[in-house]
């Protein structure tokens, strides 16, 4: 039921499921995983945080400890308060402690998100309160969650169901509890495959960012904007079940993965992996994804060219050890014929694509001997996109679609 969903393997970047993954959403308190990450990266857990009046001055209805102006607390306790109870006053105090002000911390959030590859996000709040200028996407939240949950401190806090905040100068001990049903062993929605998880809730919908381990592999699952209170828990458990039952996770290690978004201004579904026996699996712009979505071999060549990041307007001609553009991409007698790429004797054969010496081996893509060199796909003299892609309905470099 979630409006926007993205799930991918942590180590390889293989997309396992996507639905409206580039849609602008409001991530609510799931963004606290980024706040926690920045605090752990920049401070020691035993540092003392002082709550300002601004930190505790929140709108009615927002979750708080509550803390009091001038109260002093160890950073570790503040982070547990923020991650377990989702206390917003703790998030504000942490932000001020790390950066000096909430505004300066928001700048840090945006800078760190950009470093992680987020292209459609902007943050103004350390706790994710409603602000039209505070937004993200399921894909960007996947990037953030992948980094945050790789930190053992953040992951531990995101799998804690209850915690005791020690006595302070202004308060007795506080006992806090998580409302995340996925990590509560006493709850119907509990899932023992979940390693770390953070909830979020706004009027725009419920949100959840989760790290799960399935058959020894770690997966990030992001569900945003569920209209139902329990929807994100249902969706996440169904995704885990779907991945466990329908995807051969053992095959991931033998595939090639492309993890970078091609066009800075537009998220688009690109080929995610290639295996000799399966061709390329890729998502489609209609917002769906599944292993059954196999692209044509012609599409494979086009996307390989895009992955190589070559300039437009290649000169044509031959390239040693590669494919002659005049006989392959964009011609009626090219891809799919016995004399070109796509024949049964080509793709997957030891002498063609998929061989350990070319594209398809884990040591191929990104190395000097693979894509981008004159001896393989991606050389600038191989393909002229304006001509080669004309019979596919045109090629628009501004949106990276065809």
mmCIF file of C-alpha atoms in Angstrom:
data_model
loop_
_atom_site.group_PDB
_atom_site.id
_atom_site.type_symbol
_atom_site.label_atom_id
_atom_site.label_comp_id
_atom_site.label_asym_id
_atom_site.label_seq_id
_atom_site.Cartn_x
_atom_site.Cartn_y
_atom_site.Cartn_z
ATOM 1 C CA UNK A 1 0.000 0.000 0.000
ATOM 2 C CA UNK A 2 3.003 2.323 0.349
ATOM 3 C CA UNK A 3 3.103 4.920 -2.421
ATOM 4 C CA UNK A 4 6.865 4.732 -2.903
ATOM 5 C CA UNK A 5 9.082 1.671 -2.378
ATOM 6 C CA UNK A 6 12.676 0.721 -3.073
ATOM 7 C CA UNK A 7 14.549 -2.441 -2.114
ATOM 8 C CA UNK A 8 18.097 -3.368 -3.079
ATOM 9 C CA UNK A 9 20.999 -5.563 -2.087
ATOM 10 C CA UNK A 10 23.522 -3.700 0.091
ATOM 11 C CA UNK A 11 26.737 -5.158 -1.306
ATOM 12 C CA UNK A 12 25.941 -5.209 -4.998
ATOM 13 C CA UNK A 13 23.302 -2.541 -5.469
ATOM 14 C CA UNK A 14 21.027 -4.975 -7.284
ATOM 15 C CA UNK A 15 17.504 -3.594 -7.298
ATOM 16 C CA UNK A 16 15.086 -6.176 -5.963
ATOM 17 C CA UNK A 17 11.898 -4.137 -6.137
ATOM 18 C CA UNK A 18 10.937 -0.572 -6.975
ATOM 19 C CA UNK A 19 7.689 1.359 -7.113
ATOM 20 C CA UNK A 20 7.654 5.108 -7.756
ATOM 21 C CA UNK A 21 11.179 5.159 -6.366
ATOM 22 C CA UNK A 22 11.887 8.663 -7.654
ATOM 23 C CA UNK A 23 8.639 10.243 -6.398
ATOM 24 C CA UNK A 24 9.093 13.141 -3.979
ATOM 25 C CA UNK A 25 7.991 12.080 -0.494
ATOM 26 C CA UNK A 26 8.242 13.353 3.063
ATOM 27 C CA UNK A 27 10.368 10.835 4.997
ATOM 28 C CA UNK A 28 9.279 11.939 8.483
ATOM 29 C CA UNK A 29 11.339 10.448 11.326
ATOM 30 C CA UNK A 30 13.152 7.958 9.111
ATOM 31 C CA UNK A 31 15.563 10.842 8.441
ATOM 32 C CA UNK A 32 16.768 10.476 12.025
ATOM 33 C CA UNK A 33 19.062 7.728 10.784
ATOM 34 C CA UNK A 34 21.024 10.456 8.974
ATOM 35 C CA UNK A 35 21.002 12.645 12.093
ATOM 36 C CA UNK A 36 22.307 9.720 14.134
ATOM 37 C CA UNK A 37 24.982 8.921 11.545
ATOM 38 C CA UNK A 38 26.288 12.491 11.504
ATOM 39 C CA UNK A 39 26.417 12.578 15.294
ATOM 40 C CA UNK A 40 28.343 9.298 15.502
ATOM 41 C CA UNK A 41 30.728 10.398 12.749
ATOM 42 C CA UNK A 42 31.493 13.752 14.344
ATOM 43 C CA UNK A 43 31.267 13.239 18.108
ATOM 44 C CA UNK A 44 32.053 10.837 20.947
ATOM 45 C CA UNK A 45 29.142 9.110 22.638
ATOM 46 C CA UNK A 46 30.266 10.264 26.078
ATOM 47 C CA UNK A 47 30.045 13.967 25.209
ATOM 48 C CA UNK A 48 27.486 15.986 27.138
ATOM 49 C CA UNK A 49 24.581 17.579 25.308
ATOM 50 C CA UNK A 50 22.745 20.580 26.733
ATOM 51 C CA UNK A 51 19.124 21.077 25.707
ATOM 52 C CA UNK A 52 18.311 24.617 24.618
ATOM 53 C CA UNK A 53 14.859 26.139 24.871
ATOM 54 C CA UNK A 54 14.563 25.997 21.099
ATOM 55 C CA UNK A 55 15.405 22.296 21.094
ATOM 56 C CA UNK A 56 12.517 21.450 23.394
ATOM 57 C CA UNK A 57 10.046 23.990 22.022
ATOM 58 C CA UNK A 58 8.072 21.782 19.627
ATOM 59 C CA UNK A 59 4.552 21.869 18.286
ATOM 60 C CA UNK A 60 1.925 19.979 20.229
ATOM 61 C CA UNK A 61 1.611 16.398 19.072
ATOM 62 C CA UNK A 62 5.288 15.866 18.273
ATOM 63 C CA UNK A 63 6.978 13.073 20.241
ATOM 64 C CA UNK A 64 9.337 14.241 23.002
ATOM 65 C CA UNK A 65 11.029 12.736 26.093
ATOM 66 C CA UNK A 66 10.257 15.417 27.288
ATOM 67 C CA UNK A 67 13.550 17.126 28.092
ATOM 68 C CA UNK A 68 13.864 20.491 29.790
ATOM 69 C CA UNK A 69 15.698 23.698 28.854
ATOM 70 C CA UNK A 70 19.197 23.549 30.345
ATOM 71 C CA UNK A 71 19.067 19.789 30.949
ATOM 72 C CA UNK A 72 22.374 18.011 30.377
ATOM 73 C CA UNK A 73 22.535 14.474 29.026
ATOM 74 C CA UNK A 74 25.155 12.164 27.495
ATOM 75 C CA UNK A 75 25.062 12.142 23.700
ATOM 76 C CA UNK A 76 24.546 8.378 23.720
ATOM 77 C CA UNK A 77 21.346 8.743 25.744
ATOM 78 C CA UNK A 78 20.145 11.484 23.388
ATOM 79 C CA UNK A 79 20.699 9.228 20.396
ATOM 80 C CA UNK A 80 18.840 6.340 22.001
ATOM 81 C CA UNK A 81 16.012 8.720 22.847
ATOM 82 C CA UNK A 82 15.897 9.802 19.205
ATOM 83 C CA UNK A 83 16.195 6.329 17.661
ATOM 84 C CA UNK A 84 14.139 4.234 20.106
ATOM 85 C CA UNK A 85 11.400 6.600 21.193
ATOM 86 C CA UNK A 86 11.789 8.903 18.163
ATOM 87 C CA UNK A 87 12.036 11.880 20.512
ATOM 88 C CA UNK A 88 12.217 15.064 18.458
ATOM 89 C CA UNK A 89 13.626 17.211 21.263
ATOM 90 C CA UNK A 90 16.586 14.819 21.375
ATOM 91 C CA UNK A 91 17.111 15.211 17.635
ATOM 92 C CA UNK A 92 17.106 18.994 17.910
ATOM 93 C CA UNK A 93 19.570 18.935 20.829
ATOM 94 C CA UNK A 94 21.871 16.560 18.953
ATOM 95 C CA UNK A 95 21.802 18.817 15.898
ATOM 96 C CA UNK A 96 22.716 21.883 17.933
ATOM 97 C CA UNK A 97 25.479 19.981 19.706
ATOM 98 C CA UNK A 98 27.033 18.697 16.489
ATOM 99 C CA UNK A 99 26.785 21.801 14.306
ATOM 100 C CA UNK A 100 26.009 24.726 16.629
ATOM 101 C CA UNK A 101 22.532 25.333 15.240
ATOM 102 C CA UNK A 102 19.703 23.444 13.570
ATOM 103 C CA UNK A 103 20.251 25.390 10.340
ATOM 104 C CA UNK A 104 23.945 24.521 10.244
ATOM 105 C CA UNK A 105 23.130 20.891 10.917
ATOM 106 C CA UNK A 106 20.632 20.881 8.033
ATOM 107 C CA UNK A 107 23.477 22.041 5.797
ATOM 108 C CA UNK A 108 25.530 19.084 7.031
ATOM 109 C CA UNK A 109 22.639 16.743 6.268
ATOM 110 C CA UNK A 110 22.366 18.014 2.710
ATOM 111 C CA UNK A 111 26.111 17.822 2.142
ATOM 112 C CA UNK A 112 26.320 14.259 3.471
ATOM 113 C CA UNK A 113 23.307 13.204 1.413
ATOM 114 C CA UNK A 114 24.917 14.625 -1.717
ATOM 115 C CA UNK A 115 28.100 12.694 -0.939
ATOM 116 C CA UNK A 116 26.035 9.510 -0.812
ATOM 117 C CA UNK A 117 24.590 10.203 -4.257
ATOM 118 C CA UNK A 118 21.190 11.615 -3.285
ATOM 119 C CA UNK A 119 19.898 13.765 -6.130
ATOM 120 C CA UNK A 120 16.280 14.456 -5.214
ATOM 121 C CA UNK A 121 16.451 15.299 -1.514
ATOM 122 C CA UNK A 122 16.580 18.422 0.611
ATOM 123 C CA UNK A 123 16.501 18.529 4.398
ATOM 124 C CA UNK A 124 15.692 21.308 6.838
ATOM 125 C CA UNK A 125 15.036 19.359 10.040
ATOM 126 C CA UNK A 126 17.052 16.836 12.075
ATOM 127 C CA UNK A 127 13.857 15.012 13.077
ATOM 128 C CA UNK A 128 11.768 15.155 9.909
ATOM 129 C CA UNK A 129 8.927 17.441 10.929
ATOM 130 C CA UNK A 130 6.567 18.660 8.248
ATOM 131 C CA UNK A 131 8.138 21.215 5.918
ATOM 132 C CA UNK A 132 7.452 21.388 2.157
ATOM 133 C CA UNK A 133 11.169 22.025 1.678
ATOM 134 C CA UNK A 134 12.120 18.843 3.576
ATOM 135 C CA UNK A 135 11.755 15.913 1.205
ATOM 136 C CA UNK A 136 13.400 12.866 -0.302
ATOM 137 C CA UNK A 137 12.663 9.780 -2.412
ATOM 138 C CA UNK A 138 12.638 6.069 -1.695
ATOM 139 C CA UNK A 139 15.812 5.681 -3.756
ATOM 140 C CA UNK A 140 17.629 8.471 -1.913
ATOM 141 C CA UNK A 141 16.506 7.084 1.437
ATOM 142 C CA UNK A 142 17.911 3.724 0.354
ATOM 143 C CA UNK A 143 21.297 5.395 -0.167
ATOM 144 C CA UNK A 144 21.097 7.056 3.249
ATOM 145 C CA UNK A 145 19.921 3.893 5.014
ATOM 146 C CA UNK A 146 22.627 1.807 3.356
ATOM 147 C CA UNK A 147 25.302 4.117 4.771
ATOM 148 C CA UNK A 148 23.684 4.712 8.145
ATOM 149 C CA UNK A 149 22.939 1.076 8.923
ATOM 150 C CA UNK A 150 26.472 0.099 7.933
ATOM 151 C CA UNK A 151 27.556 1.959 11.072
ATOM 152 C CA UNK A 152 27.347 -0.529 13.967
ATOM 153 C CA UNK A 153 26.292 2.124 16.488
ATOM 154 C CA UNK A 154 23.424 3.352 14.331
ATOM 155 C CA UNK A 155 22.365 -0.209 13.521
ATOM 156 C CA UNK A 156 22.397 -1.211 17.189
ATOM 157 C CA UNK A 157 20.261 1.753 18.187
ATOM 158 C CA UNK A 158 17.861 1.041 15.325
ATOM 159 C CA UNK A 159 17.256 -2.456 16.681
ATOM 160 C CA UNK A 160 16.690 -1.517 20.320
ATOM 161 C CA UNK A 161 13.172 -1.952 21.650
ATOM 162 C CA UNK A 162 13.629 -0.387 25.094
ATOM 163 C CA UNK A 163 16.219 1.714 26.865
ATOM 164 C CA UNK A 164 16.791 3.469 30.180
ATOM 165 C CA UNK A 165 17.979 7.072 29.989
ATOM 166 C CA UNK A 166 19.965 7.725 33.114
ATOM 167 C CA UNK A 167 19.176 10.289 35.761
ATOM 168 C CA UNK A 168 20.151 13.852 34.844
ATOM 169 C CA UNK A 169 20.430 17.121 36.726
ATOM 170 C CA UNK A 170 16.750 17.812 35.982
ATOM 171 C CA UNK A 171 15.094 14.396 35.752
ATOM 172 C CA UNK A 172 14.861 10.900 37.189
ATOM 173 C CA UNK A 173 15.559 7.912 35.023
ATOM 174 C CA UNK A 174 13.381 7.630 31.941
ATOM 175 C CA UNK A 175 12.221 4.301 30.508
ATOM 176 C CA UNK A 176 11.609 4.548 26.780
ATOM 177 C CA UNK A 177 10.165 2.029 24.314
ATOM 178 C CA UNK A 178 10.101 1.587 20.552
ATOM 179 C CA UNK A 179 6.875 1.482 18.546
ATOM 180 C CA UNK A 180 8.571 -0.309 15.669
ATOM 181 C CA UNK A 181 6.594 -3.535 15.362
ATOM 182 C CA UNK A 182 9.186 -5.254 13.160
ATOM 183 C CA UNK A 183 11.739 -5.469 15.977
ATOM 184 C CA UNK A 184 9.378 -6.304 18.855
ATOM 185 C CA UNK A 185 9.518 -10.083 19.479
ATOM 186 C CA UNK A 186 6.148 -9.915 21.219
ATOM 187 C CA UNK A 187 4.374 -8.404 18.233
ATOM 188 C CA UNK A 188 2.594 -10.126 15.354
ATOM 189 C CA UNK A 189 4.658 -8.127 12.822
ATOM 190 C CA UNK A 190 8.025 -9.099 14.292
ATOM 191 C CA UNK A 191 10.508 -10.357 11.709
ATOM 192 C CA UNK A 192 13.716 -12.036 12.819
ATOM 193 C CA UNK A 193 15.392 -11.135 9.520
ATOM 194 C CA UNK A 194 15.318 -7.431 10.405
ATOM 195 C CA UNK A 195 18.696 -6.111 11.553
ATOM 196 C CA UNK A 196 17.820 -2.428 11.935
ATOM 197 C CA UNK A 197 14.767 -0.299 11.239
ATOM 198 C CA UNK A 198 13.456 3.243 11.744
ATOM 199 C CA UNK A 199 9.862 4.403 11.575
ATOM 200 C CA UNK A 200 8.399 7.731 10.540
ATOM 201 C CA UNK A 201 4.932 9.216 10.661
ATOM 202 C CA UNK A 202 3.365 12.343 9.182
ATOM 203 C CA UNK A 203 -0.075 13.186 7.865
ATOM 204 C CA UNK A 204 1.332 12.429 4.401
ATOM 205 C CA UNK A 205 1.749 8.802 5.461
ATOM 206 C CA UNK A 206 3.726 6.263 7.441
ATOM 207 C CA UNK A 207 7.353 5.570 6.500
ATOM 208 C CA UNK A 208 9.877 2.838 7.278
ATOM 209 C CA UNK A 209 13.548 2.267 6.423
ATOM 210 C CA UNK A 210 14.830 -1.227 7.176
ATOM 211 C CA UNK A 211 17.969 -3.323 6.965
ATOM 212 C CA UNK A 212 17.232 -7.047 6.673
ATOM 213 C CA UNK A 213 19.469 -10.066 6.291
ATOM 214 C CA UNK A 214 18.138 -12.760 3.964
ATOM 215 C CA UNK A 215 20.122 -15.933 3.300
ATOM 216 C CA UNK A 216 23.282 -14.244 4.492
ATOM 217 C CA UNK A 217 22.831 -11.164 2.278
ATOM 218 C CA UNK A 218 21.880 -7.716 3.551
ATOM 219 C CA UNK A 219 19.040 -5.796 1.940
ATOM 220 C CA UNK A 220 17.749 -2.254 2.406
ATOM 221 C CA UNK A 221 13.975 -1.855 2.116
ATOM 222 C CA UNK A 222 12.362 1.597 2.102
ATOM 223 C CA UNK A 223 8.598 2.164 2.204
ATOM 224 C CA UNK A 224 7.263 5.726 2.133
ATOM 225 C CA UNK A 225 3.795 7.278 2.367
ATOM 226 C CA UNK A 226 1.630 4.396 3.489
ATOM 227 C CA UNK A 227 -1.902 5.654 4.130
ATOM 228 C CA UNK A 228 -2.432 2.886 6.672
ATOM 229 C CA UNK A 229 -0.840 2.761 10.117
ATOM 230 C CA UNK A 230 0.269 -0.853 9.699
ATOM 231 C CA UNK A 231 0.892 -0.592 5.957
ATOM 232 C CA UNK A 232 4.665 -0.123 6.096
ATOM 233 C CA UNK A 233 5.066 -3.168 8.362
ATOM 234 C CA UNK A 234 2.902 -5.251 6.051
ATOM 235 C CA UNK A 235 4.761 -4.032 2.976
ATOM 236 C CA UNK A 236 8.211 -4.632 4.454
ATOM 237 C CA UNK A 237 7.357 -8.149 5.603
ATOM 238 C CA UNK A 238 5.833 -8.954 2.218
ATOM 239 C CA UNK A 239 8.961 -7.668 0.474
ATOM 240 C CA UNK A 240 11.182 -9.812 2.678
ATOM 241 C CA UNK A 241 9.007 -12.827 1.955
ATOM 242 C CA UNK A 242 8.976 -12.061 -1.770
ATOM 243 C CA UNK A 243 12.767 -11.729 -1.937
ATOM 244 C CA UNK A 244 13.277 -14.893 0.090
ATOM 245 C CA UNK A 245 10.905 -16.962 -2.057
ATOM 246 C CA UNK A 246 11.455 -15.600 -5.566
ATOM 247 C CA UNK A 247 14.994 -14.271 -6.013
ATOM 248 C CA UNK A 248 18.063 -16.450 -6.309
ATOM 249 C CA UNK A 249 20.360 -14.492 -4.012
ATOM 250 C CA UNK A 250 23.253 -16.862 -4.638
ATOM 251 C CA UNK A 251 23.459 -15.635 -8.228
ATOM 252 C CA UNK A 252 24.135 -12.055 -7.215
ATOM 253 C CA UNK A 253 27.841 -12.626 -6.663
ATOM 254 C CA UNK A 254 28.349 -13.695 -10.277
ATOM 255 C CA UNK A 255 26.617 -10.723 -11.832
ATOM 256 C CA UNK A 256 27.765 -7.284 -12.896
ATOM 257 C CA UNK A 257 26.086 -4.334 -11.216
ATOM 258 C CA UNK A 258 25.647 -0.730 -12.269
ATOM 259 C CA UNK A 259 24.915 1.454 -9.242
ATOM 260 C CA UNK A 260 25.244 5.060 -10.407
ATOM 261 C CA UNK A 261 22.270 7.078 -11.568
ATOM 262 C CA UNK A 262 23.034 8.252 -15.076
ATOM 263 C CA UNK A 263 21.265 11.564 -15.413
ATOM 264 C CA UNK A 264 21.719 14.078 -12.545
ATOM 265 C CA UNK A 265 18.297 15.601 -13.079
ATOM 266 C CA UNK A 266 16.204 12.488 -13.419
ATOM 267 C CA UNK A 267 16.165 9.133 -11.648
ATOM 268 C CA UNK A 268 15.627 6.424 -14.193
ATOM 269 C CA UNK A 269 15.568 2.696 -14.146
ATOM 270 C CA UNK A 270 18.729 1.381 -15.722
ATOM 271 C CA UNK A 271 20.039 -2.130 -16.235
ATOM 272 C CA UNK A 272 20.876 -3.346 -12.781
ATOM 273 C CA UNK A 273 22.731 -6.532 -13.456
ATOM 274 C CA UNK A 274 23.755 -8.869 -16.213
ATOM 275 C CA UNK A 275 24.324 -12.595 -16.042
ATOM 276 C CA UNK A 276 25.156 -14.790 -19.004
ATOM 277 C CA UNK A 277 22.134 -16.998 -18.509
ATOM 278 C CA UNK A 278 19.623 -14.218 -17.866
ATOM 279 C CA UNK A 279 20.532 -11.203 -19.996
ATOM 280 C CA UNK A 280 19.984 -7.854 -18.312
ATOM 281 C CA UNK A 281 17.261 -7.286 -15.738
ATOM 282 C CA UNK A 282 16.094 -3.714 -15.460
ATOM 283 C CA UNK A 283 13.256 -1.618 -14.109
ATOM 284 C CA UNK A 284 10.821 0.364 -16.201
ATOM 285 C CA UNK A 285 9.635 3.998 -15.907
ATOM 286 C CA UNK A 286 6.112 2.866 -15.059
ATOM 287 C CA UNK A 287 7.257 2.425 -11.464
ATOM 288 C CA UNK A 288 7.474 -1.348 -11.328
ATOM 289 C CA UNK A 289 10.360 -3.756 -11.194
ATOM 290 C CA UNK A 290 10.827 -7.477 -11.279
ATOM 291 C CA UNK A 291 13.394 -10.100 -12.284
ATOM 292 C CA UNK A 292 11.174 -11.061 -15.225
ATOM 293 C CA UNK A 293 11.754 -7.681 -16.882
ATOM 294 C CA UNK A 294 14.447 -8.667 -19.369
ATOM 295 C CA UNK A 295 15.598 -6.083 -21.879
ATOM 296 C CA UNK A 296 16.617 -6.837 -25.443
ATOM 297 C CA UNK A 297 20.215 -7.251 -26.441
ATOM 298 C CA UNK A 298 19.960 -4.049 -28.430
ATOM 299 C CA UNK A 299 18.929 -2.249 -25.252
ATOM 300 C CA UNK A 300 21.894 -3.845 -23.562
ATOM 301 C CA UNK A 301 24.287 -2.213 -26.017
ATOM 302 C CA UNK A 302 22.580 1.137 -25.647
ATOM 303 C CA UNK A 303 22.764 1.054 -21.891
ATOM 304 C CA UNK A 304 26.353 -0.161 -21.904
ATOM 305 C CA UNK A 305 27.180 2.857 -24.035
ATOM 306 C CA UNK A 306 25.433 5.092 -21.530
ATOM 307 C CA UNK A 307 27.226 3.437 -18.613
ATOM 308 C CA UNK A 308 30.548 4.175 -20.286
ATOM 309 C CA UNK A 309 29.684 7.868 -20.113
ATOM 310 C CA UNK A 310 30.893 8.533 -23.649
ATOM 311 C CA UNK A 311 30.414 11.918 -25.352
ATOM 312 C CA UNK A 312 27.735 12.237 -27.999
ATOM 313 C CA UNK A 313 28.553 12.368 -31.682
ATOM 314 C CA UNK A 314 31.099 9.578 -32.042
ATOM 315 C CA UNK A 315 32.953 9.489 -35.306
ATOM 316 C CA UNK A 316 31.985 5.949 -36.273
ATOM 317 C CA UNK A 317 34.470 3.488 -37.720
ATOM 318 C CA UNK A 318 36.201 0.474 -36.318
ATOM 319 C CA UNK A 319 37.516 -0.116 -32.825
ATOM 320 C CA UNK A 320 40.059 -2.886 -32.221
ATOM 321 C CA UNK A 321 38.518 -5.856 -30.476
ATOM 322 C CA UNK A 322 35.101 -4.216 -30.186
ATOM 323 C CA UNK A 323 31.953 -4.004 -32.318
ATOM 324 C CA UNK A 324 31.764 -2.114 -35.593
ATOM 325 C CA UNK A 325 29.093 0.531 -35.102
ATOM 326 C CA UNK A 326 28.163 0.540 -38.759
ATOM 327 C CA UNK A 327 27.194 -3.119 -38.511
ATOM 328 C CA UNK A 328 25.629 -3.242 -35.077
ATOM 329 C CA UNK A 329 23.636 -0.678 -33.171
ATOM 330 C CA UNK A 330 20.826 1.106 -34.951
ATOM 331 C CA UNK A 331 20.709 -0.844 -38.177
ATOM 332 C CA UNK A 332 18.053 -3.234 -39.362
ATOM 333 C CA UNK A 333 20.548 -6.036 -39.829
ATOM 334 C CA UNK A 334 22.432 -5.477 -36.620
ATOM 335 C CA UNK A 335 21.578 -6.729 -33.166
ATOM 336 C CA UNK A 336 19.931 -10.088 -33.063
ATOM 337 C CA UNK A 337 21.504 -11.496 -36.194
ATOM 338 C CA UNK A 338 24.023 -14.268 -36.446
ATOM 339 C CA UNK A 339 26.625 -11.787 -37.609
ATOM 340 C CA UNK A 340 26.197 -9.385 -34.751
ATOM 341 C CA UNK A 341 25.537 -9.186 -31.049
ATOM 342 C CA UNK A 342 22.532 -11.184 -29.939
ATOM 343 C CA UNK A 343 23.172 -14.424 -31.783
ATOM 344 C CA UNK A 344 23.216 -17.628 -29.807
ATOM 345 C CA UNK A 345 26.902 -17.834 -30.517
ATOM 346 C CA UNK A 346 27.586 -14.347 -29.207
ATOM 347 C CA UNK A 347 26.204 -13.220 -25.904
ATOM 348 C CA UNK A 348 27.162 -15.506 -23.107
ATOM 349 C CA UNK A 349 29.765 -17.305 -25.167
ATOM 350 C CA UNK A 350 33.371 -17.359 -24.093
ATOM 351 C CA UNK A 351 34.309 -15.376 -27.156
ATOM 352 C CA UNK A 352 31.742 -12.632 -26.704
ATOM 353 C CA UNK A 353 29.852 -10.697 -24.093
ATOM 354 C CA UNK A 354 29.718 -12.433 -20.756
ATOM 355 C CA UNK A 355 33.138 -14.022 -21.038
ATOM 356 C CA UNK A 356 35.547 -13.488 -18.197
ATOM 357 C CA UNK A 357 37.678 -11.338 -20.457
ATOM 358 C CA UNK A 358 34.888 -8.958 -21.434
ATOM 359 C CA UNK A 359 31.684 -7.559 -20.061
ATOM 360 C CA UNK A 360 29.900 -9.718 -17.517
ATOM 361 C CA UNK A 361 32.820 -10.674 -15.307
ATOM 362 C CA UNK A 362 33.121 -9.125 -11.879
ATOM 363 C CA UNK A 363 36.542 -7.834 -12.825
ATOM 364 C CA UNK A 364 35.419 -6.248 -16.084
ATOM 365 C CA UNK A 365 33.247 -3.187 -15.657
ATOM 366 C CA UNK A 366 35.191 -0.150 -14.535
ATOM 367 C CA UNK A 367 38.631 -1.561 -15.281
ATOM 368 C CA UNK A 368 40.967 -0.236 -17.910
ATOM 369 C CA UNK A 369 40.455 -3.319 -20.008
ATOM 370 C CA UNK A 370 36.685 -3.105 -20.130
ATOM 371 C CA UNK A 371 34.088 -0.429 -20.754
ATOM 372 C CA UNK A 372 35.504 2.873 -21.958
ATOM 373 C CA UNK A 373 38.525 1.447 -23.709
ATOM 374 C CA UNK A 374 38.901 1.184 -27.461
ATOM 375 C CA UNK A 375 38.979 -2.584 -27.034
ATOM 376 C CA UNK A 376 35.459 -2.892 -25.608
ATOM 377 C CA UNK A 377 32.070 -1.225 -25.542
ATOM 378 C CA UNK A 378 31.992 2.484 -24.823
ATOM 379 C CA UNK A 379 34.803 3.817 -27.018
ATOM 380 C CA UNK A 380 33.804 7.199 -28.420
ATOM 381 C CA UNK A 381 34.444 6.081 -31.980
ATOM 382 C CA UNK A 382 31.970 3.199 -31.773
ATOM 383 C CA UNK A 383 28.475 4.642 -31.472
ATOM 384 C CA UNK A 384 26.852 7.866 -32.598
ATOM 385 C CA UNK A 385 23.647 8.015 -30.509
ATOM 386 C CA UNK A 386 21.902 10.448 -32.826
ATOM 387 C CA UNK A 387 22.061 7.902 -35.647
ATOM 388 C CA UNK A 388 22.377 4.568 -33.890
ATOM 389 C CA UNK A 389 19.261 4.981 -31.754
ATOM 390 C CA UNK A 390 17.012 6.589 -34.347
ATOM 391 C CA UNK A 391 15.111 3.400 -35.066
ATOM 392 C CA UNK A 392 14.308 2.992 -31.367
ATOM 393 C CA UNK A 393 12.085 6.055 -31.380
ATOM 394 C CA UNK A 394 14.768 8.628 -30.778
ATOM 395 C CA UNK A 395 17.281 9.321 -28.060
ATOM 396 C CA UNK A 396 17.023 12.255 -25.661
ATOM 397 C CA UNK A 397 20.260 12.830 -23.762
ATOM 398 C CA UNK A 398 18.661 15.435 -21.494
ATOM 399 C CA UNK A 399 16.427 12.854 -19.846
ATOM 400 C CA UNK A 400 18.390 9.697 -20.604
ATOM 401 C CA UNK A 401 15.386 8.006 -22.106
ATOM 402 C CA UNK A 402 14.723 6.504 -25.501
#
